[in-house]
Short mmCIF file of N, CA and C and ligand atoms in Angstrom, two decimals:
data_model
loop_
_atom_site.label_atom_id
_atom_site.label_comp_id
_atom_site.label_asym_id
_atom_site.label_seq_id
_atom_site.Cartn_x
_atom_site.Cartn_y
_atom_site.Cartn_z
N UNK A 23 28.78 -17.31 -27.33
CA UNK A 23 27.99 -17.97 -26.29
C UNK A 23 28.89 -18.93 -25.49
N UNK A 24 28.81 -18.71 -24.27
CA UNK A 24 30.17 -18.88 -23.36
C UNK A 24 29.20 -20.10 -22.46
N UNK A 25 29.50 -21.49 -22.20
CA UNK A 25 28.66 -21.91 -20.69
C UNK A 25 28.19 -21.36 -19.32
N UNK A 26 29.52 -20.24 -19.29
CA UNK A 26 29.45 -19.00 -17.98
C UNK A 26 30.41 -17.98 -18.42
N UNK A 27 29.89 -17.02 -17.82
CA UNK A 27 30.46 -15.66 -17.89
C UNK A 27 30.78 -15.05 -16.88
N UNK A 28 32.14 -14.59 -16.76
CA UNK A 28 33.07 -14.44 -14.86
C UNK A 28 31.69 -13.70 -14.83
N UNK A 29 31.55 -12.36 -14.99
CA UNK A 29 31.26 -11.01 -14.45
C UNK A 29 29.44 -11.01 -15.19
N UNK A 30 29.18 -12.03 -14.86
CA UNK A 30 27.46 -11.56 -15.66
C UNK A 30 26.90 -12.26 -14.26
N UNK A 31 26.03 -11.21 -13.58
CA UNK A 31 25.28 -11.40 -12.24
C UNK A 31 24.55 -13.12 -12.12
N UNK A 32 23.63 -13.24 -13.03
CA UNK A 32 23.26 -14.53 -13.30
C UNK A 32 23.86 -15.69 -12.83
N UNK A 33 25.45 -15.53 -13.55
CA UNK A 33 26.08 -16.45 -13.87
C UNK A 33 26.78 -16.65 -12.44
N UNK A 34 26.95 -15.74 -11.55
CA UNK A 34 27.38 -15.66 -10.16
C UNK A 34 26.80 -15.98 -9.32
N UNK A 35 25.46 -15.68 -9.66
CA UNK A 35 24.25 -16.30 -8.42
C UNK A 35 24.03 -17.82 -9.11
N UNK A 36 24.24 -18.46 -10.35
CA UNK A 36 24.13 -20.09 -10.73
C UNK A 36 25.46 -20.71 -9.82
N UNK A 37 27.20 -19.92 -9.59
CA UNK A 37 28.12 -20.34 -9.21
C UNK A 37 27.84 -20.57 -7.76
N UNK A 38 26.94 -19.45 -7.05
CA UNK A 38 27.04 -19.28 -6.01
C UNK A 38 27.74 -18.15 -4.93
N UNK A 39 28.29 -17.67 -6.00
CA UNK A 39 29.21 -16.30 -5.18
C UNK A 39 28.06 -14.95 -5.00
N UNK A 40 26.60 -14.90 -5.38
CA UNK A 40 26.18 -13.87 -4.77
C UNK A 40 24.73 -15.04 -4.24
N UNK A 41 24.16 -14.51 -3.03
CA UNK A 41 23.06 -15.09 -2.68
C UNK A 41 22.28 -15.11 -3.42
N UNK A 42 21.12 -15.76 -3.53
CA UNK A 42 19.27 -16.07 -3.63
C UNK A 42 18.31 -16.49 -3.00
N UNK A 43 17.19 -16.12 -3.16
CA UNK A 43 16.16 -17.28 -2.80
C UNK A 43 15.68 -17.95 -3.73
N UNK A 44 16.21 -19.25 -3.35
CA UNK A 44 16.25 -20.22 -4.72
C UNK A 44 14.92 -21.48 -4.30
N UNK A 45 13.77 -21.31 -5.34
CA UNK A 45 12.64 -21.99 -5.31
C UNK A 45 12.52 -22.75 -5.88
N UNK A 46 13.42 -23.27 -6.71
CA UNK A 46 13.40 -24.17 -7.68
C UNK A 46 14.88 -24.64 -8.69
N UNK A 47 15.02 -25.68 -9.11
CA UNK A 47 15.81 -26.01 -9.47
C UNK A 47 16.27 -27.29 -10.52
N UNK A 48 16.88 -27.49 -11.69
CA UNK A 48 16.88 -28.89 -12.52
C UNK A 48 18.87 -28.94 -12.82
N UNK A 49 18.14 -29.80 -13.50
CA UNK A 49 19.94 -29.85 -14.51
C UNK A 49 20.42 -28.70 -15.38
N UNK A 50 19.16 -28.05 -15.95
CA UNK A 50 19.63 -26.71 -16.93
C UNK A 50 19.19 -25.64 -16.10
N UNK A 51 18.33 -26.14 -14.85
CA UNK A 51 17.85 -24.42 -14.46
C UNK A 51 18.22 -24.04 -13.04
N UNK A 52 18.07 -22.82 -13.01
CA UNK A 52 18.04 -22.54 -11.45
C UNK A 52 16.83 -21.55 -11.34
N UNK A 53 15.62 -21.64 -10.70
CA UNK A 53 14.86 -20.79 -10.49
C UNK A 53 14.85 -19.96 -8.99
N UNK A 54 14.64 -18.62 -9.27
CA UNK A 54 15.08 -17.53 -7.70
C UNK A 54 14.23 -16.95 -8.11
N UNK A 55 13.50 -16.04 -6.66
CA UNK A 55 13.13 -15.09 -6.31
C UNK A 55 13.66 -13.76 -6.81
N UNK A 56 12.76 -12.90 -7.50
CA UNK A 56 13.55 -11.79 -8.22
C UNK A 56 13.80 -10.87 -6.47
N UNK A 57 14.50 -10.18 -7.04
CA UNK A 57 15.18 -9.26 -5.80
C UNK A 57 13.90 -7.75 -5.84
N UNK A 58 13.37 -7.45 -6.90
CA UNK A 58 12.84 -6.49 -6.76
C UNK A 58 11.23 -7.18 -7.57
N UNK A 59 10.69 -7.33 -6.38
CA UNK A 59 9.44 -8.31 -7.20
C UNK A 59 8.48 -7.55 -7.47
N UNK A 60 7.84 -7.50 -8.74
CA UNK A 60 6.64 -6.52 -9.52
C UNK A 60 5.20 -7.11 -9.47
N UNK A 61 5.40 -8.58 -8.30
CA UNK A 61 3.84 -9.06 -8.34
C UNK A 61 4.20 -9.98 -6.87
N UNK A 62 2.93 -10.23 -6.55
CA UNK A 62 3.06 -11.37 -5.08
C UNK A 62 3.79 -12.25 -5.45
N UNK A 63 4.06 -12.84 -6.55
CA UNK A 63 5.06 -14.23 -6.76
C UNK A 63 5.71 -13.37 -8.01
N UNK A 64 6.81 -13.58 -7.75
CA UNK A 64 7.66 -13.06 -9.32
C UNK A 64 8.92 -13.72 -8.85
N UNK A 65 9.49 -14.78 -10.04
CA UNK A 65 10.46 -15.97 -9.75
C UNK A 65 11.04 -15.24 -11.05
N UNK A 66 11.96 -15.85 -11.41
CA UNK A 66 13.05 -16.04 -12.41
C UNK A 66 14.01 -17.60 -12.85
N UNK A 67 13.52 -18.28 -13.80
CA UNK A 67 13.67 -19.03 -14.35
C UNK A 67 15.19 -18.51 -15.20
N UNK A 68 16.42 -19.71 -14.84
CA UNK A 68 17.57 -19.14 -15.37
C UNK A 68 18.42 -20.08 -16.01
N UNK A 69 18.54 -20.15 -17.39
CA UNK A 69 19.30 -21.88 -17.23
C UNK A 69 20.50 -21.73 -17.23
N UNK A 70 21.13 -22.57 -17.01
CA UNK A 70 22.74 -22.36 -16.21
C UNK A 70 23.55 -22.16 -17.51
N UNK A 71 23.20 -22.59 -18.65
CA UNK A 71 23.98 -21.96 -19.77
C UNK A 71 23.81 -20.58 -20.25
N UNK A 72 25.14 -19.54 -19.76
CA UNK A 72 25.16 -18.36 -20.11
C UNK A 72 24.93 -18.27 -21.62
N UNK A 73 23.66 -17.45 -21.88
CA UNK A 73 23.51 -16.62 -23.25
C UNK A 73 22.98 -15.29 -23.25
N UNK A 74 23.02 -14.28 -23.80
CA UNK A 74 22.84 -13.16 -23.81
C UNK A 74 21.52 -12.27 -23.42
N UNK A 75 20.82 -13.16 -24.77
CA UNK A 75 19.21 -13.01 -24.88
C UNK A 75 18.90 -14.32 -25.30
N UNK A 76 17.62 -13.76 -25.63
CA UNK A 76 16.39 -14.93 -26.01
C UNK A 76 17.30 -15.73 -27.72
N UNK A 77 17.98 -14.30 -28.39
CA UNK A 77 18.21 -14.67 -29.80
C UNK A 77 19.80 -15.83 -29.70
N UNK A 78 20.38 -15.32 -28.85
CA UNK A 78 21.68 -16.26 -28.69
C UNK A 78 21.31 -16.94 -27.73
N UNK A 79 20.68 -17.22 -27.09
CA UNK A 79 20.49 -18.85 -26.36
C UNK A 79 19.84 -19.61 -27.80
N UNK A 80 18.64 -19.20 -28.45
CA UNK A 80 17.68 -20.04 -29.76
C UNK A 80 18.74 -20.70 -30.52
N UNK A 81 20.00 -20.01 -30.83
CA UNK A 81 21.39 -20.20 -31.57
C UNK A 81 22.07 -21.08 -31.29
N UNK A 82 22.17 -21.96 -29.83
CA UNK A 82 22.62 -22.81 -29.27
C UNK A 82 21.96 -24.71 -29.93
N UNK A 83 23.29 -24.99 -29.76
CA UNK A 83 23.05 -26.82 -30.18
C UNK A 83 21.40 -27.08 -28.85
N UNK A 84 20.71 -27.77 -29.50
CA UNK A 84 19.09 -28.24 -28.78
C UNK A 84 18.86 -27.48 -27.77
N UNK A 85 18.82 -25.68 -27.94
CA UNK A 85 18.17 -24.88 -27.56
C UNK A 85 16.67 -25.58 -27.49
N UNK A 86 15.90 -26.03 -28.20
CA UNK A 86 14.63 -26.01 -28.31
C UNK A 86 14.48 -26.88 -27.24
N UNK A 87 14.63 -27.85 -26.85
CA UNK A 87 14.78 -28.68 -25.66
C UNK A 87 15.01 -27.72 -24.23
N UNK A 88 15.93 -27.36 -24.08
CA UNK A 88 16.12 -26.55 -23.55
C UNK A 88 15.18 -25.41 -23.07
N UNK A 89 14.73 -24.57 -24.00
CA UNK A 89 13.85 -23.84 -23.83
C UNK A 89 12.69 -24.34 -23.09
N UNK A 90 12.03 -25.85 -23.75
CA UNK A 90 10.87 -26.17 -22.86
C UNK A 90 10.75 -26.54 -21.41
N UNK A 91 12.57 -27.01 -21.28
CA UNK A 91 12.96 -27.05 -20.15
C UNK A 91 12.65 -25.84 -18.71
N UNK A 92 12.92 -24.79 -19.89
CA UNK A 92 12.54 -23.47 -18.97
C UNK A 92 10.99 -23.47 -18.51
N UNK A 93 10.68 -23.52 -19.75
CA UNK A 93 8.88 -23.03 -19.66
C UNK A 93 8.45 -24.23 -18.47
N UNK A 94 8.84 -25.51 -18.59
CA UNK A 94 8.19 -26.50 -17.17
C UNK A 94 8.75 -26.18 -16.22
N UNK A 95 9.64 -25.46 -16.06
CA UNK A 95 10.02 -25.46 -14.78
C UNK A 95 9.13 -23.90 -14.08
N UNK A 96 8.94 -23.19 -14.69
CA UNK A 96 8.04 -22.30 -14.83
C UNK A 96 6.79 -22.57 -14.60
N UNK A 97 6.24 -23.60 -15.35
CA UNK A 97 4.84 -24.01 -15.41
C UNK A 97 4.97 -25.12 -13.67
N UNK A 98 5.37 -25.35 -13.57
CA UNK A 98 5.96 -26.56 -12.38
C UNK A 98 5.77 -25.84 -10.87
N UNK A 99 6.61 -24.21 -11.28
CA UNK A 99 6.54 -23.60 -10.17
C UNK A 99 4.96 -23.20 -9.71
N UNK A 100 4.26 -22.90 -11.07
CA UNK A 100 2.81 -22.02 -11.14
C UNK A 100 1.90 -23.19 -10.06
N UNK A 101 2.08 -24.38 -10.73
CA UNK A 101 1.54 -25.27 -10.36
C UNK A 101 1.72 -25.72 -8.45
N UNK A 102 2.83 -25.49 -8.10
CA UNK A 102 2.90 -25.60 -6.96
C UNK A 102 2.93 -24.03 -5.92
N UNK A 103 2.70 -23.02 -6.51
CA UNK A 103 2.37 -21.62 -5.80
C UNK A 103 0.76 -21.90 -6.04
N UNK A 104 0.18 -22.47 -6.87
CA UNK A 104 -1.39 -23.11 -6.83
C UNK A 104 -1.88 -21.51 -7.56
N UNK A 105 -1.02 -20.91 -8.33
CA UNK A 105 -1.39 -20.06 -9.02
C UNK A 105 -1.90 -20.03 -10.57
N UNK A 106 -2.05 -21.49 -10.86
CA UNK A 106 -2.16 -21.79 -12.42
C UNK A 106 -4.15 -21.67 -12.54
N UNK A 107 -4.51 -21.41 -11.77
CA UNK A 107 -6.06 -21.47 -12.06
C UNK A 107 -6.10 -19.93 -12.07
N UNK A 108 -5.56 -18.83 -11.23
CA UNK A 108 -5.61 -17.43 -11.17
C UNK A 108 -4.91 -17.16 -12.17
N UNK A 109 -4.02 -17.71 -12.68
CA UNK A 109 -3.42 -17.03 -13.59
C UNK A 109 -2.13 -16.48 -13.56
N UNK A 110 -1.40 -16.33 -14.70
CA UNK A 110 0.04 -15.93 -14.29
C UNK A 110 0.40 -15.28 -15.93
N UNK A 111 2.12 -14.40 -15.56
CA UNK A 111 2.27 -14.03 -16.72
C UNK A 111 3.86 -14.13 -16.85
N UNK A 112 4.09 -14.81 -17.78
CA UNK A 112 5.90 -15.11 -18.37
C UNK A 112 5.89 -14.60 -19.25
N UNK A 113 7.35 -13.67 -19.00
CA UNK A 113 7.68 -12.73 -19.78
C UNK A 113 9.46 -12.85 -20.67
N UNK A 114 9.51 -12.46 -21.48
CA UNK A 114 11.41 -12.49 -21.15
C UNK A 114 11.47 -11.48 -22.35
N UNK A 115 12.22 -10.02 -21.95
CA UNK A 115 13.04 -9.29 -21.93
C UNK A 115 13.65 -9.05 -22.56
N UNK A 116 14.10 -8.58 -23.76
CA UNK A 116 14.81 -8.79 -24.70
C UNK A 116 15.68 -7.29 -25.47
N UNK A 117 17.08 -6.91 -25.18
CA UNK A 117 17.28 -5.59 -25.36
C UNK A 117 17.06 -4.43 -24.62
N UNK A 118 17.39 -3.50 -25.09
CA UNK A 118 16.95 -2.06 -23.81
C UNK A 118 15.70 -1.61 -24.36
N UNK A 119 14.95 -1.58 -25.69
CA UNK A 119 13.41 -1.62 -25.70
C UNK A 119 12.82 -2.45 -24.97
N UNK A 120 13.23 -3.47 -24.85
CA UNK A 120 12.10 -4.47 -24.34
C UNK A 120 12.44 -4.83 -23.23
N UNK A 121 13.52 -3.59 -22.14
CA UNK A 121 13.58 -3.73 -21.12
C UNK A 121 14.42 -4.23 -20.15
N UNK A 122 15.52 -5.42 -21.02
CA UNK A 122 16.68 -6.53 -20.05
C UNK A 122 17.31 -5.70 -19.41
N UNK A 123 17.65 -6.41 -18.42
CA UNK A 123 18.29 -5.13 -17.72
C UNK A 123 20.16 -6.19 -17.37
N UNK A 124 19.56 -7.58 -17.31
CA UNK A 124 20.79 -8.72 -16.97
C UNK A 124 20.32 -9.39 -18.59
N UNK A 125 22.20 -9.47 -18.90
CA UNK A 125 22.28 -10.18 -20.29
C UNK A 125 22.34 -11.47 -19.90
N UNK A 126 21.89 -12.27 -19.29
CA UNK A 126 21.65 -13.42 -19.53
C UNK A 126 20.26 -14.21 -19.49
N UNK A 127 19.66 -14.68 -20.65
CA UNK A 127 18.32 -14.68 -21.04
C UNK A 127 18.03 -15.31 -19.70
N UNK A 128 16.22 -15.32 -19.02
CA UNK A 128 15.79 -15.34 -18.32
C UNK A 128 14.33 -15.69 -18.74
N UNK A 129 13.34 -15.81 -17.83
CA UNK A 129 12.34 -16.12 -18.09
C UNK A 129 11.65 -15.56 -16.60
N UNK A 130 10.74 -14.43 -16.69
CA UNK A 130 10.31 -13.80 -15.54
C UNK A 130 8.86 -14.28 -15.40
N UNK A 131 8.67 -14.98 -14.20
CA UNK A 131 6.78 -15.73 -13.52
C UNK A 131 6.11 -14.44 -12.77
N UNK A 132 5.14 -13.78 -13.33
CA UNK A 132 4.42 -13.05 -12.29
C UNK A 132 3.05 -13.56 -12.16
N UNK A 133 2.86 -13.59 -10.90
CA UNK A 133 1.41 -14.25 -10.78
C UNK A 133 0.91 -13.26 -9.15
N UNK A 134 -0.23 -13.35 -8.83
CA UNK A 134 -0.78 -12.93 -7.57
C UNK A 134 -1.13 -11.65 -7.56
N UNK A 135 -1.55 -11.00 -8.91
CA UNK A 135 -2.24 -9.86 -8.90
C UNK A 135 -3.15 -9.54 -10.17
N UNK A 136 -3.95 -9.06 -10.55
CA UNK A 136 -4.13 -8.79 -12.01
C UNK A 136 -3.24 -7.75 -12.55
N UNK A 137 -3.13 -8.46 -14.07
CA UNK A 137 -2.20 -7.33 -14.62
C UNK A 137 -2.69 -7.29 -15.57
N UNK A 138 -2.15 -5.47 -15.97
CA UNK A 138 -2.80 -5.15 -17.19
C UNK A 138 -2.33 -5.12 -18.39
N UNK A 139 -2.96 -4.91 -19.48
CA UNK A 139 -1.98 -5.08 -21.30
C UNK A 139 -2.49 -3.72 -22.03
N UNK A 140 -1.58 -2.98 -22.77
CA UNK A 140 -0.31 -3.55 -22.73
C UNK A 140 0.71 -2.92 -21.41
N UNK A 141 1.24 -3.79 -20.95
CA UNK A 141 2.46 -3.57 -20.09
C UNK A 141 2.88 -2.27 -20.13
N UNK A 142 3.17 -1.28 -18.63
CA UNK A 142 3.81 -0.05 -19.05
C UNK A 142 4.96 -0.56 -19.32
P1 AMP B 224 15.29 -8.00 -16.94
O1 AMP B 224 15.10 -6.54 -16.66
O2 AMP B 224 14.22 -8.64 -17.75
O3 AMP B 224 16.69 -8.25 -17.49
O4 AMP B 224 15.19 -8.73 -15.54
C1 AMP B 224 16.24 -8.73 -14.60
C2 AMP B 224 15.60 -8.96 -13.27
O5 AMP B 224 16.62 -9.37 -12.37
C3 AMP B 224 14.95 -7.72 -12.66
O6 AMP B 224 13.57 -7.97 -12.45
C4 AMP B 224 15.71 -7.51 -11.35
O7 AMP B 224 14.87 -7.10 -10.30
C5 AMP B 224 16.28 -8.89 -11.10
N1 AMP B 224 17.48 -8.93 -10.28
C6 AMP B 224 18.55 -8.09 -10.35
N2 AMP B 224 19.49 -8.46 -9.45
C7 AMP B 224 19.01 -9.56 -8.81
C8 AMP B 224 19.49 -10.40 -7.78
N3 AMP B 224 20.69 -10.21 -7.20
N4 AMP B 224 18.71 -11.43 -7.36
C9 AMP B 224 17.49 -11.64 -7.91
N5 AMP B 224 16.98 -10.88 -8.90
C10 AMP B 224 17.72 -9.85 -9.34
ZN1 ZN B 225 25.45 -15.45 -17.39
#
């Protein structure tokens, strides 16, 4: 578990060498606009410390801090898209079963449509 990683997309759009639309932002996070969005609002919650997945970021010195860090900034965004009364759904990705497609853990906001369970 590296702070950044040259060649991990994430870690290039936190440096700045590839664009975003960036909606949000703290000391551990950077929140963007996903590039291929699966709902009217779908953000991406990213904290600037490169880790793989969900299991090697948890592995990290006060991950747990951290982590809640993610979820408010998440909950923060819901709150100001005025989507927290409709409802919303955070997800994160984990492996090629469960879909990651970028190794660096994430935290995906979809809100502005109904969605259904279980997830295709
Ligand atoms: P996951 O499949 O859970 O790893 O999620 C990765 C997400 O990153 C996908 O929803 C992609 O659409 C999104 N994504 C890939 N490249 C970019 C990019 N350059 N800017 C914003 N989102 C991206
Ligand atoms: Zn990274």
């Amino acid at each position: 578990m590296t702070a950044s990683s040259a060649d991990c997309l994430f870690c290039r759009i936190l440096r700045g060498e590839i664009p975003a639309t960036v909606l949000g932002r703290s000391d551990r996070t950077l929140v963007i606009a996903d590039i291929t969005p699966q709902a009217p609002l779908h953000a991406l919650v990213i904290p600037r410390r490169h880790a793989e997945d969900i299991g090697a970021f948890m592995a990290g010195k006060d991950a747990e801090a951290e982590f809640a860090d993610l979820v408010a900034q998440a909950l923060a965004l819901a709150k100001e898209k005025q989507i927290d009364r409709t409802g919303y759904r955070l997800v994160v990705n984990t492996g090629s079963d469960g879909g990651q497609t970028v190794g660096h853990l994430h935290i995906h906001l979809l809100a502005g449509r109904p969605m259904g369970w279980p997830p295709g």
